[in-house]
Amino acid sequence: MLVLSFESSCDETACAVLEMSEGTREVKSNIIASSVDIQALYGGVVPEIASRAHIEAISKITYEALDVAGVTIKDIDLIAVTNGPGLIGALLVGVNFAKSLAFANNIPLVPVDHIKGHVAANYLTHKKLEPPFLSLVVSGGHTSFFDVKSYTGFDEIAATRDDAVGECFDKIGRVMGLPYPGGAMVDKLASQGDKHAISFPSPSINKDTLDFSFSGLKTAVINYLNTKNQKGEEISPADVCASVTYSITEAITQKVRDALNKTEYKKIVLAGGVSANSHIREALSTLARETNTEFYAPELSLCGDNAAMIGAQGYYEYLDGARADEALNAYPS
Ligand code: KG4
Ligand code: ZN
C-alpha cells in the first residue's frame, strides 16, 4: 500500500511517500524542510517560529513528495502523522493538515508516536529486521531503553533522569560557540582530539540502574570551559569534544551491555538523531561483535527527524488496527 506521512514535531517539516506491504519497505520520496537556519540565530528552537515555518512549508513539501514519488493524492492508501511528543503548536500543524487531507480524500488516517517512528527508521534501512528486540533511542529530547515486543508494543525500561543526550551535546556545543545544533560538530571534532585529555564525570549514575543522568556531565563541561576562560587559558575544542564523547560513549556501551544481559535479547537497535554519532555507532558495533549480538542503526539520512520513519511506523499501526477520526489531537509529552 502507498503511505503518505507527515512529521512536524520540532523544527523539521517533513513529508514522505512509502510503498509498504509484506516483504516491501520502499521509500519513494522523503522531503524535509528545516527551519534550523532561523533557529540557529536564537541558539535553540523557538516554538512559535517553528510553528509558523511548518505552516509555510507543509503544503509545498506535500506536492513535492507526491511529485518525486510520481503519484497523486488519489493513489494514496493511508496517511500517517506524528501526533506527539513534541512542541504542541508544531505538532498541531501536521495533525490538522493530515486530518484535512485524509477526510477530504476519504483516506484512512493513523497517528504515530515520534519515538516509535525513530525506531521504525531501522525497518527501512534493514529490510528483514523484525521485533522483538532491545532499542536505545537517543535524540535531542529522549534517551530511553525500550523493550520492543512487537511493531507497536513498546515498554520503556529505563530513561534519562534529566537532560537527553542530544540536549547535552547541543548545550556543550553552544558554550563552545559551535554552530547549532552542536551534536554533529562535536562528533566531528571528537575524531581530532585526545579522548583521555580531560576526565569528565560519567552519565551512567551507577551499576544498579539502566537510567542515565546527563546534567552533571553538562555542568562539569560548562564549568571547565568557564574556568579556563576566566584564567585566560587556552582550550582545545577537539580535546573537550573527544573527552565528552568518550564519557558518553563509555556509559552508553556499558548500559547497552547491562540491558542486553538483563533482557536476554541478542538484538540491539539504535535510533534517534544521536544515532548518527560515529563514535557511539563504532563502540556498539564492537560490543555487538564481542557479545555475538546483532546491532542495527538507521542509515545516516534517516537518523534525524524525517517523515519516512513515520510512514513506516504508521503502516504497522494501521495493520494493528489503529484509525484516527476528526477528533485526533496532538500531545506534547
Ligand atoms: O531525533 P532528532 O533529530 O530530534 C529529536 O527528536 O530530538 O535529534 C536531534 C539531536 C540533536 O541534539 C543533534 O545535535 C543530535 O541529534 N545529533 C547528533 C549527531 N547528529 C545529530 N549528536 C551527536 N552526534 C551526531 N553526529
Ligand atoms: Zn526526533
Short mmCIF file of C-alpha atoms and ligand atoms in Angstrom, two decimals:
data_model
loop_
_atom_site.label_atom_id
_atom_site.label_comp_id
_atom_site.label_asym_id
_atom_site.label_seq_id
_atom_site.Cartn_x
_atom_site.Cartn_y
_atom_site.Cartn_z
CA MET A 1 0.00 0.00 0.00
CA LEU A 2 1.07 3.60 -0.62
CA VAL A 3 1.57 5.59 2.57
CA LEU A 4 1.77 9.40 2.73
CA SER A 5 3.30 10.58 6.01
CA PHE A 6 3.96 13.80 7.92
CA GLU A 7 6.36 14.85 10.67
CA SER A 8 6.32 18.30 12.32
CA SER A 9 7.13 17.70 15.99
CA CYS A 10 10.10 20.11 16.21
CA ASP A 11 11.89 22.23 13.60
CA GLU A 12 11.69 19.89 10.59
CA THR A 13 8.60 19.89 8.36
CA ALA A 14 8.70 16.56 6.56
CA CYS A 15 6.56 14.60 4.13
CA ALA A 16 7.24 11.19 2.57
CA VAL A 17 5.66 8.58 0.31
CA LEU A 18 6.35 4.91 1.03
CA GLU A 19 5.38 1.65 -0.60
CA MET A 20 4.75 -0.77 2.27
CA SER A 21 3.48 -4.34 2.17
CA GLU A 22 4.53 -7.72 3.45
CA GLY A 23 8.05 -8.02 2.04
CA THR A 24 8.25 -4.41 0.72
CA ARG A 25 9.55 -1.38 2.58
CA GLU A 26 10.38 1.24 -0.02
CA VAL A 27 10.89 4.98 0.40
CA LYS A 28 9.57 6.61 -2.81
CA SER A 29 10.17 10.18 -1.63
CA ASN A 30 11.38 11.77 1.61
CA ILE A 31 11.24 15.58 1.69
CA ILE A 32 12.47 17.68 4.61
CA ALA A 33 12.17 21.46 5.01
CA SER A 34 14.05 22.66 8.08
CA SER A 35 13.84 25.95 9.95
CA VAL A 36 17.19 25.17 11.62
CA ASP A 37 18.91 28.17 9.98
CA ILE A 38 16.43 30.57 11.61
CA GLN A 39 16.52 28.65 14.92
CA ALA A 40 20.34 28.85 14.88
CA LEU A 41 20.08 32.64 15.23
CA TYR A 42 18.47 32.04 18.66
CA GLY A 43 20.73 29.14 19.70
CA GLY A 44 17.76 26.79 20.06
CA VAL A 45 14.25 26.07 18.81
CA VAL A 46 11.77 28.92 19.31
CA PRO A 47 8.36 27.13 19.28
CA GLU A 48 6.41 29.96 17.66
CA ILE A 49 8.95 30.30 14.85
CA ALA A 50 8.84 26.53 14.30
CA SER A 51 5.02 26.54 14.04
CA ARG A 52 5.00 29.39 11.52
CA ALA A 53 7.71 27.71 9.43
CA HIS A 54 5.65 24.46 9.38
CA ILE A 55 2.58 26.36 8.12
CA GLU A 56 4.62 27.95 5.34
CA ALA A 57 6.27 24.69 4.24
CA ILE A 58 3.77 21.88 4.66
CA SER A 59 1.64 22.34 1.55
CA LYS A 60 4.65 22.85 -0.72
CA ILE A 61 6.53 19.78 0.52
CA THR A 62 3.41 17.62 0.17
CA TYR A 63 3.20 18.47 -3.54
CA GLU A 64 6.93 17.81 -3.79
CA ALA A 65 6.73 14.43 -2.03
CA LEU A 66 3.88 13.27 -4.29
CA ASP A 67 5.68 14.59 -7.35
CA VAL A 68 9.02 12.93 -6.60
CA ALA A 69 7.20 9.64 -5.89
CA GLY A 70 5.35 10.00 -9.22
CA VAL A 71 1.89 9.64 -7.64
CA THR A 72 -1.15 11.80 -6.87
CA ILE A 73 -3.24 12.00 -3.70
CA LYS A 74 -5.76 9.66 -5.38
CA ASP A 75 -3.16 6.85 -5.32
CA ILE A 76 -2.59 7.12 -1.54
CA ASP A 77 -3.99 4.29 0.62
CA LEU A 78 -3.02 5.57 4.07
CA ILE A 79 -1.98 8.83 5.76
CA ALA A 80 0.25 8.75 8.87
CA VAL A 81 1.11 11.73 11.06
CA THR A 82 3.20 12.35 14.17
CA ASN A 83 0.84 13.46 16.95
CA GLY A 84 3.38 13.52 19.81
CA PRO A 85 5.57 14.01 21.71
CA GLY A 86 6.93 17.38 20.62
CA LEU A 87 6.13 21.09 20.52
CA ILE A 88 2.36 21.38 20.68
CA GLY A 89 1.98 24.21 18.16
CA ALA A 90 4.33 22.47 15.74
CA LEU A 91 2.55 19.12 16.08
CA LEU A 92 -0.86 20.69 15.52
CA VAL A 93 0.18 21.97 12.09
CA GLY A 94 0.99 18.45 10.89
CA VAL A 95 -2.01 16.83 12.61
CA ASN A 96 -4.54 19.31 11.20
CA PHE A 97 -3.05 19.23 7.72
CA ALA A 98 -3.05 15.41 7.66
CA LYS A 99 -6.58 15.29 9.05
CA SER A 100 -7.91 17.65 6.37
CA LEU A 101 -6.18 15.74 3.59
CA ALA A 102 -7.42 12.37 4.90
CA PHE A 103 -11.06 13.36 5.32
CA ALA A 104 -11.29 15.41 2.11
CA ASN A 105 -9.97 12.45 0.13
CA ASN A 106 -11.55 9.65 2.17
CA ILE A 107 -8.19 8.07 3.11
CA PRO A 108 -7.65 6.26 6.44
CA LEU A 109 -5.52 8.21 8.95
CA VAL A 110 -3.26 6.85 11.72
CA PRO A 111 -1.45 8.77 14.47
CA VAL A 112 2.21 7.89 15.11
CA ASP A 113 4.33 8.36 18.23
CA HIS A 114 7.54 10.21 17.24
CA ILE A 115 9.78 7.90 19.31
CA LYS A 116 8.31 4.76 17.76
CA GLY A 117 8.88 6.43 14.40
CA HIS A 118 12.59 6.82 15.14
CA VAL A 119 12.82 3.08 15.86
CA ALA A 120 10.91 2.32 12.64
CA ALA A 121 13.59 4.15 10.60
CA ASN A 122 15.52 0.92 11.10
CA TYR A 123 12.89 -1.12 9.22
CA LEU A 124 13.57 1.00 6.13
CA THR A 125 17.34 0.52 6.37
CA HIS A 126 17.29 -3.15 7.40
CA LYS A 127 14.58 -4.74 5.27
CA LYS A 128 14.47 -8.01 7.22
CA LEU A 129 14.54 -6.52 10.73
CA GLU A 130 11.59 -7.59 12.89
CA PRO A 131 10.74 -7.22 16.59
CA PRO A 132 11.22 -8.30 19.31
CA PHE A 133 14.45 -6.52 20.24
CA LEU A 134 16.03 -4.09 22.69
CA SER A 135 16.11 -0.49 21.46
CA LEU A 136 18.02 2.55 22.66
CA VAL A 137 16.52 5.85 21.47
CA VAL A 138 18.99 8.74 21.68
CA SER A 139 17.77 12.12 20.45
CA GLY A 140 17.50 15.80 21.33
CA GLY A 141 14.52 15.10 23.57
CA HIS A 142 14.91 11.46 24.65
CA THR A 143 17.35 8.90 25.95
CA SER A 144 15.46 5.69 26.70
CA PHE A 145 15.71 1.92 26.53
CA PHE A 146 12.66 0.14 25.15
CA ASP A 147 11.70 -3.49 25.15
CA VAL A 148 10.17 -3.55 21.66
CA LYS A 149 7.90 -6.58 21.95
CA SER A 150 6.15 -6.09 18.60
CA TYR A 151 5.93 -3.43 15.88
CA THR A 152 3.54 -1.43 18.06
CA GLY A 153 4.11 -2.76 21.60
CA PHE A 154 6.85 -0.82 23.42
CA ASP A 155 7.78 -0.97 27.13
CA GLU A 156 10.13 1.75 28.37
CA ILE A 157 12.56 0.01 30.72
CA ALA A 158 14.91 2.93 31.50
CA ALA A 159 15.40 6.59 30.64
CA THR A 160 17.44 9.67 31.42
CA ARG A 161 16.50 11.27 34.71
CA ASP A 162 17.21 14.79 33.42
CA ASP A 163 18.66 16.01 30.10
CA ALA A 164 18.62 13.95 26.92
CA VAL A 165 21.98 13.06 25.40
CA GLY A 166 21.39 15.25 22.30
CA GLU A 167 20.48 18.17 24.55
CA CYS A 168 23.78 17.65 26.42
CA PHE A 169 25.79 17.65 23.14
CA ASP A 170 23.92 20.75 21.95
CA LYS A 171 24.40 22.75 25.16
CA ILE A 172 28.12 21.97 25.26
CA GLY A 173 28.35 22.92 21.57
CA ARG A 174 26.62 26.21 22.30
CA VAL A 175 29.02 27.14 25.14
CA MET A 176 31.94 26.33 22.82
CA GLY A 177 30.44 28.55 20.12
CA LEU A 178 29.81 25.69 17.65
CA PRO A 179 27.02 26.03 15.09
CA TYR A 180 23.56 24.93 16.31
CA PRO A 181 22.68 22.12 16.79
CA GLY A 182 26.11 21.15 18.12
CA GLY A 183 25.85 17.34 18.08
CA ALA A 184 27.20 16.73 14.58
CA MET A 185 30.11 19.16 15.04
CA VAL A 186 31.05 17.70 18.45
CA ASP A 187 31.16 14.29 16.71
CA LYS A 188 33.49 15.63 14.01
CA LEU A 189 35.83 17.48 16.40
CA ALA A 190 35.94 14.47 18.74
CA SER A 191 37.69 12.48 15.98
CA GLN A 192 40.55 15.03 16.02
CA GLY A 193 41.10 15.19 19.81
CA ASP A 194 42.55 13.13 22.66
CA LYS A 195 39.72 11.33 24.47
CA HIS A 196 41.83 10.97 27.63
CA ALA A 197 42.85 14.67 27.74
CA ILE A 198 40.19 15.66 30.31
CA SER A 199 38.40 13.46 32.82
CA PHE A 200 34.68 14.31 32.83
CA PRO A 201 32.05 12.61 35.03
CA SER A 202 30.12 9.66 33.64
CA PRO A 203 26.39 9.99 32.82
CA SER A 204 25.84 6.40 33.93
CA ILE A 205 24.69 7.11 37.59
CA ASN A 206 25.67 3.65 38.91
CA LYS A 207 25.71 -0.03 38.02
CA ASP A 208 22.34 -0.79 39.65
CA THR A 209 20.27 1.16 37.16
CA LEU A 210 19.89 1.37 33.38
CA ASP A 211 18.90 5.04 33.73
CA PHE A 212 21.21 7.87 32.69
CA SER A 213 21.82 11.37 34.03
CA PHE A 214 23.46 13.92 31.72
CA SER A 215 23.05 17.12 33.72
CA GLY A 216 26.16 16.55 35.90
CA LEU A 217 28.34 15.95 32.86
CA LYS A 218 26.91 19.01 31.09
CA THR A 219 27.56 21.22 34.14
CA ALA A 220 31.10 19.84 34.56
CA VAL A 221 31.98 20.65 30.95
CA ILE A 222 30.49 24.14 31.17
CA ASN A 223 32.39 24.78 34.44
CA TYR A 224 35.60 23.52 32.84
CA LEU A 225 35.16 25.88 29.88
CA ASN A 226 34.24 28.88 32.08
CA THR A 227 37.19 28.32 34.43
CA LYS A 228 39.62 28.07 31.52
CA ASN A 229 38.18 31.26 30.03
CA GLN A 230 38.40 33.15 33.33
CA LYS A 231 42.05 32.13 33.75
CA GLY A 232 42.76 33.09 30.16
CA GLU A 233 44.00 29.57 29.45
CA GLU A 234 43.78 28.02 26.03
CA ILE A 235 41.07 25.45 25.33
CA SER A 236 41.41 22.63 22.83
CA PRO A 237 37.86 22.21 21.41
CA ALA A 238 38.88 18.87 19.87
CA ASP A 239 40.12 17.53 23.24
CA VAL A 240 36.94 18.73 25.02
CA CYS A 241 34.72 17.10 22.35
CA ALA A 242 36.77 13.89 22.39
CA SER A 243 36.68 13.66 26.20
CA VAL A 244 32.93 14.38 26.45
CA THR A 245 32.17 11.94 23.66
CA TYR A 246 34.34 9.31 25.35
CA SER A 247 32.47 9.70 28.65
CA ILE A 248 29.08 9.43 26.90
CA THR A 249 30.11 6.54 24.63
CA GLU A 250 31.56 4.51 27.52
CA ALA A 251 28.38 4.97 29.58
CA ILE A 252 26.09 4.07 26.66
CA THR A 253 28.15 0.98 25.80
CA GLN A 254 28.11 -0.23 29.42
CA LYS A 255 24.36 0.35 29.78
CA VAL A 256 23.65 -1.44 26.49
CA ARG A 257 25.73 -4.39 27.72
CA ASP A 258 23.78 -4.43 31.01
CA ALA A 259 20.41 -4.03 29.26
CA LEU A 260 21.19 -6.92 26.89
CA ASN A 261 22.13 -9.10 29.87
CA LYS A 262 19.01 -8.09 31.78
CA THR A 263 16.55 -8.60 28.92
CA GLU A 264 18.45 -11.54 27.37
CA TYR A 265 17.99 -10.03 23.92
CA LYS A 266 20.65 -10.67 21.29
CA LYS A 267 19.49 -7.78 19.12
CA ILE A 268 20.07 -4.07 19.84
CA VAL A 269 18.50 -1.34 17.67
CA LEU A 270 19.80 2.24 17.98
CA ALA A 271 17.53 5.13 16.94
CA GLY A 272 17.11 8.93 17.10
CA GLY A 273 19.20 11.89 15.92
CA VAL A 274 22.20 10.96 18.09
CA SER A 275 22.32 7.51 16.45
CA ALA A 276 24.25 9.35 13.69
CA ASN A 277 27.18 9.71 16.12
CA SER A 278 30.16 7.87 14.61
CA HIS A 279 31.81 7.10 17.97
CA ILE A 280 28.66 5.59 19.51
CA ARG A 281 27.99 3.55 16.36
CA GLU A 282 31.53 2.21 16.33
CA ALA A 283 31.53 1.34 20.05
CA LEU A 284 28.20 -0.50 19.76
CA SER A 285 29.38 -2.40 16.66
CA THR A 286 32.41 -3.56 18.62
CA LEU A 287 30.26 -4.56 21.59
CA ALA A 288 27.95 -6.48 19.26
CA ARG A 289 30.88 -8.38 17.73
CA GLU A 290 32.28 -9.23 21.18
CA THR A 291 28.94 -10.40 22.57
CA ASN A 292 27.64 -12.14 19.44
CA THR A 293 24.73 -9.68 19.28
CA GLU A 294 23.03 -8.21 16.20
CA PHE A 295 23.43 -4.42 16.04
CA TYR A 296 21.24 -2.17 13.89
CA ALA A 297 21.24 1.59 13.34
CA PRO A 298 19.44 3.65 10.66
CA GLU A 299 21.31 4.86 7.57
CA LEU A 300 22.55 8.40 8.29
CA SER A 301 19.83 10.11 6.23
CA LEU A 302 17.13 8.51 8.42
CA CYS A 303 18.67 9.18 11.88
CA GLY A 304 17.29 12.70 12.34
CA ASP A 305 13.64 13.74 12.14
CA ASN A 306 12.01 12.69 8.87
CA ALA A 307 8.60 11.56 7.64
CA ALA A 308 9.68 8.25 6.08
CA MET A 309 10.13 6.77 9.57
CA ILE A 310 6.61 7.99 10.48
CA GLY A 311 5.19 6.30 7.39
CA ALA A 312 6.92 3.02 8.26
CA GLN A 313 5.57 3.03 11.82
CA GLY A 314 2.18 4.25 10.57
CA TYR A 315 1.89 1.19 8.32
CA TYR A 316 2.42 -1.17 11.27
CA GLU A 317 0.00 0.85 13.44
CA TYR A 318 -2.57 0.51 10.63
CA LEU A 319 -2.04 -3.27 10.43
CA ASP A 320 -2.55 -3.35 14.21
CA GLY A 321 -5.96 -1.69 13.77
CA ALA A 322 -5.18 1.96 14.61
CA ARG A 323 -7.51 4.50 12.98
CA ALA A 324 -7.96 8.19 13.75
CA ASP A 325 -11.07 10.28 13.25
CA GLU A 326 -11.65 14.03 13.16
CA ALA A 327 -11.19 14.19 16.95
CA LEU A 328 -7.47 13.33 16.62
CA ASN A 329 -5.39 15.66 18.77
CA ALA A 330 -1.68 16.25 19.41
CA TYR A 331 0.04 15.65 22.76
CA PRO A 332 3.25 17.43 23.81
CA SER A 333 4.72 14.76 26.13
O1 KG4 B 1 15.93 12.89 16.67
P1 KG4 B 1 16.32 14.28 16.44
O2 KG4 B 1 16.52 14.74 15.01
O3 KG4 B 1 15.29 15.27 17.10
C1 KG4 B 1 14.64 14.91 18.30
O4 KG4 B 1 13.67 14.12 18.22
O5 KG4 B 1 15.11 15.39 19.34
O6 KG4 B 1 17.66 14.53 17.26
C2 KG4 B 1 18.33 15.75 17.21
C3 KG4 B 1 19.58 15.63 18.04
C4 KG4 B 1 20.25 16.98 18.26
O7 KG4 B 1 20.54 17.11 19.63
C5 KG4 B 1 21.54 16.85 17.44
O8 KG4 B 1 22.61 17.62 17.93
C6 KG4 B 1 21.82 15.39 17.57
O9 KG4 B 1 20.55 14.78 17.40
N1 KG4 B 1 22.78 14.87 16.58
C7 KG4 B 1 23.97 14.32 16.92
C8 KG4 B 1 24.61 13.98 15.71
N2 KG4 B 1 23.79 14.33 14.67
C9 KG4 B 1 22.66 14.88 15.24
N3 KG4 B 1 24.53 14.11 18.12
C10 KG4 B 1 25.73 13.53 18.14
N4 KG4 B 1 26.43 13.17 17.02
C11 KG4 B 1 25.91 13.38 15.79
N5 KG4 B 1 26.58 13.01 14.69
ZN ZN B 2 13.26 13.09 16.73
#
